[in-house]
Amino acid sequence: MQKTKELYAGKAKSVYLTDDPDTLLLEFRDDTSAFDGKKVEQLENKGAVNNQFNAFIMQKLADAGIATHFVERLDAQRCLVRRLDMVPLECVVRNRAAGSLCRRLGVEEGVELNPPTFELFLKDDELGDPMVNDSHAETFGWSNSQQIAEMKKQTFAVNEVLKKLFADAGMILVDYKLEFGLYRGEILLGDEFSPDGCRIWDADTLEKMDKDRFRQGLGSVIEFYREVGKRLGIEFENC
Ligand code: TMP
Ligand code: ASP
């Protein structure tokens, strides 16, 4: 299937229409952004690595019975997905304290969170993706309580599958962000799962292996993304 008109360009992916109105083409670019687009760089091969990483994870979720928008990977940097009507919220689950949770609540980085937390953030770069709750979502029409309950259920179901997947490969899934949309009226997992949108630490050394390497200027960003993929058994091609 050939891509046609560009529908939308996000910070790291471009979305194209296809000849099927229910299907979109996602192109993973090398652009890497942090701090709501305030820090942007091109990291060679990031698009290809993340596309292949995402395809692998989406397949693992499908194998575990979790439906997603993912249809198939087309080539190194592109895949096909179902067209969703996106909910403008980010669902974040945390197994360990890191990032904004530490800043907001003064918790020490690395503390285990039992049970894991679930948070909602509004997707709005200009506002700095503020944390919101289900009351805000309902009042402002971003989602409703039934959809939020479903997103929460699916986000925790993803946690059960991926926590084990990473643990079995010697890594800790610290936290991650998921985005959902509506497909034929039902909540369905969309967007991507890659080291851009989660925190992954080496289980022994606690070394950071995700986009915090970019955010914090630690270097070797894509080398670590590849290492995470390699440990999971991904054989990257054309990158
Ligand atoms: P945070 O600690 O900055 O709130 O981020 C929590 C997790 O969500 C972390 O894995 C990064 C991810 N995330 C994104 O991928 N995009 C975003 O816009 C935000 C706010 C978080
Ligand atoms: N994805 C967001 C951004 O670009 C936030 C982040 O990952 O730090 O800017």
PDB file of N, CA, C and O and ligand atoms in Angstrom, residues 11 33-39 90 125 129 177 196 211 215, ligand 2:
ATOM      1  N   LYS A  11       5.762  15.049  16.435  1.00  0.00           N
ATOM      2  CA  LYS A  11       7.154  15.399  16.715  1.00  0.00           C
ATOM      3  C   LYS A  11       8.127  14.311  16.255  1.00  0.00           C
ATOM      4  O   LYS A  11       9.267  14.591  15.956  1.00  0.00           O
ATOM      5  N   SER A  33      12.458  14.448  20.249  1.00  0.00           N
ATOM      6  CA  SER A  33      12.138  15.664  20.991  1.00  0.00           C
ATOM      7  C   SER A  33      11.938  15.345  22.457  1.00  0.00           C
ATOM      8  O   SER A  33      11.590  14.225  22.835  1.00  0.00           O
ATOM      9  N   ALA A  34      12.177  16.341  23.273  1.00  0.00           N
ATOM     10  CA  ALA A  34      11.925  16.201  24.711  1.00  0.00           C
ATOM     11  C   ALA A  34      11.478  17.542  25.242  1.00  0.00           C
ATOM     12  O   ALA A  34      11.606  18.563  24.566  1.00  0.00           O
ATOM     13  N   PHE A  35      10.974  17.502  26.467  1.00  0.00           N
ATOM     14  CA  PHE A  35      10.510  18.726  27.136  1.00  0.00           C
ATOM     15  C   PHE A  35       9.474  19.454  26.261  1.00  0.00           C
ATOM     16  O   PHE A  35       9.613  20.642  25.977  1.00  0.00           O
ATOM     17  N   ASP A  36       8.488  18.688  25.804  1.00  0.00           N
ATOM     18  CA  ASP A  36       7.381  19.232  25.000  1.00  0.00           C
ATOM     19  C   ASP A  36       7.886  19.985  23.773  1.00  0.00           C
ATOM     20  O   ASP A  36       7.389  21.072  23.450  1.00  0.00           O
ATOM     21  N   GLY A  37       8.860  19.390  23.116  1.00  0.00           N
ATOM     22  CA  GLY A  37       9.360  19.943  21.853  1.00  0.00           C
ATOM     23  C   GLY A  37      10.395  21.043  22.020  1.00  0.00           C
ATOM     24  O   GLY A  37      10.849  21.613  21.027  1.00  0.00           O
ATOM     25  N   LYS A  38      10.831  21.304  23.257  1.00  0.00           N
ATOM     26  CA  LYS A  38      11.825  22.381  23.443  1.00  0.00           C
ATOM     27  C   LYS A  38      13.223  21.913  23.067  1.00  0.00           C
ATOM     28  O   LYS A  38      14.078  22.716  22.703  1.00  0.00           O
ATOM     29  N   LYS A  39      13.502  20.620  23.185  1.00  0.00           N
ATOM     30  CA  LYS A  39      14.797  20.069  22.768  1.00  0.00           C
ATOM     31  C   LYS A  39      14.527  19.110  21.612  1.00  0.00           C
ATOM     32  O   LYS A  39      13.811  18.123  21.793  1.00  0.00           O
ATOM     33  N   GLU A  90      -2.734  11.197  27.766  1.00  0.00           N
ATOM     34  CA  GLU A  90      -1.653  10.232  27.877  1.00  0.00           C
ATOM     35  C   GLU A  90      -1.875   9.449  29.165  1.00  0.00           C
ATOM     36  O   GLU A  90      -2.093  10.043  30.220  1.00  0.00           O
ATOM     37  N   ASP A 125       1.329  20.497  24.248  1.00  0.00           N
ATOM     38  CA  ASP A 125       2.706  20.974  24.435  1.00  0.00           C
ATOM     39  C   ASP A 125       2.772  22.376  25.014  1.00  0.00           C
ATOM     40  O   ASP A 125       3.611  22.676  25.863  1.00  0.00           O
ATOM     41  N   ASP A 129       1.872  19.558  28.794  1.00  0.00           N
ATOM     42  CA  ASP A 129       1.225  18.282  29.128  1.00  0.00           C
ATOM     43  C   ASP A 129       0.856  18.188  30.610  1.00  0.00           C
ATOM     44  O   ASP A 129       1.384  17.338  31.348  1.00  0.00           O
ATOM     45  N   LYS A 177       4.142   5.477  28.782  1.00  0.00           N
ATOM     46  CA  LYS A 177       2.983   6.289  28.398  1.00  0.00           C
ATOM     47  C   LYS A 177       2.269   5.619  27.235  1.00  0.00           C
ATOM     48  O   LYS A 177       2.923   5.195  26.276  1.00  0.00           O
ATOM     49  N   ASP A 196      11.223   5.711  23.309  1.00  0.00           N
ATOM     50  CA  ASP A 196      10.903   7.140  23.362  1.00  0.00           C
ATOM     51  C   ASP A 196       9.841   7.446  24.412  1.00  0.00           C
ATOM     52  O   ASP A 196       9.775   8.582  24.895  1.00  0.00           O
ATOM     53  N   LYS A 211      14.763   7.138  26.558  1.00  0.00           N
ATOM     54  CA  LYS A 211      14.917   8.533  26.112  1.00  0.00           C
ATOM     55  C   LYS A 211      15.458   9.465  27.193  1.00  0.00           C
ATOM     56  O   LYS A 211      15.857  10.590  26.888  1.00  0.00           O
ATOM     57  N   ARG A 215      17.139  13.142  27.044  1.00  0.00           N
ATOM     58  CA  ARG A 215      16.699  14.255  27.907  1.00  0.00           C
ATOM     59  C   ARG A 215      17.846  14.750  28.776  1.00  0.00           C
ATOM     60  O   ARG A 215      18.025  15.949  28.959  1.00  0.00           O
TER      61      ARG A 215
HETATM   62  N1  ASP B   2       7.453  13.478  24.114  1.00  0.00           N
HETATM   63  C1  ASP B   2       7.501  14.755  24.779  1.00  0.00           C
HETATM   64  C2  ASP B   2       8.281  15.751  23.940  1.00  0.00           C
HETATM   65  O1  ASP B   2       8.707  15.903  23.160  1.00  0.00           O
HETATM   66  C3  ASP B   2       7.984  14.721  26.173  1.00  0.00           C
HETATM   67  C4  ASP B   2       9.225  13.956  26.459  1.00  0.00           C
HETATM   68  O2  ASP B   2       9.387  12.851  25.987  1.00  0.00           O
HETATM   69  O3  ASP B   2      10.061  14.441  27.225  1.00  0.00           O
HETATM   70  O4  ASP B   2       8.600  16.705  23.925  1.00  0.00           O
END
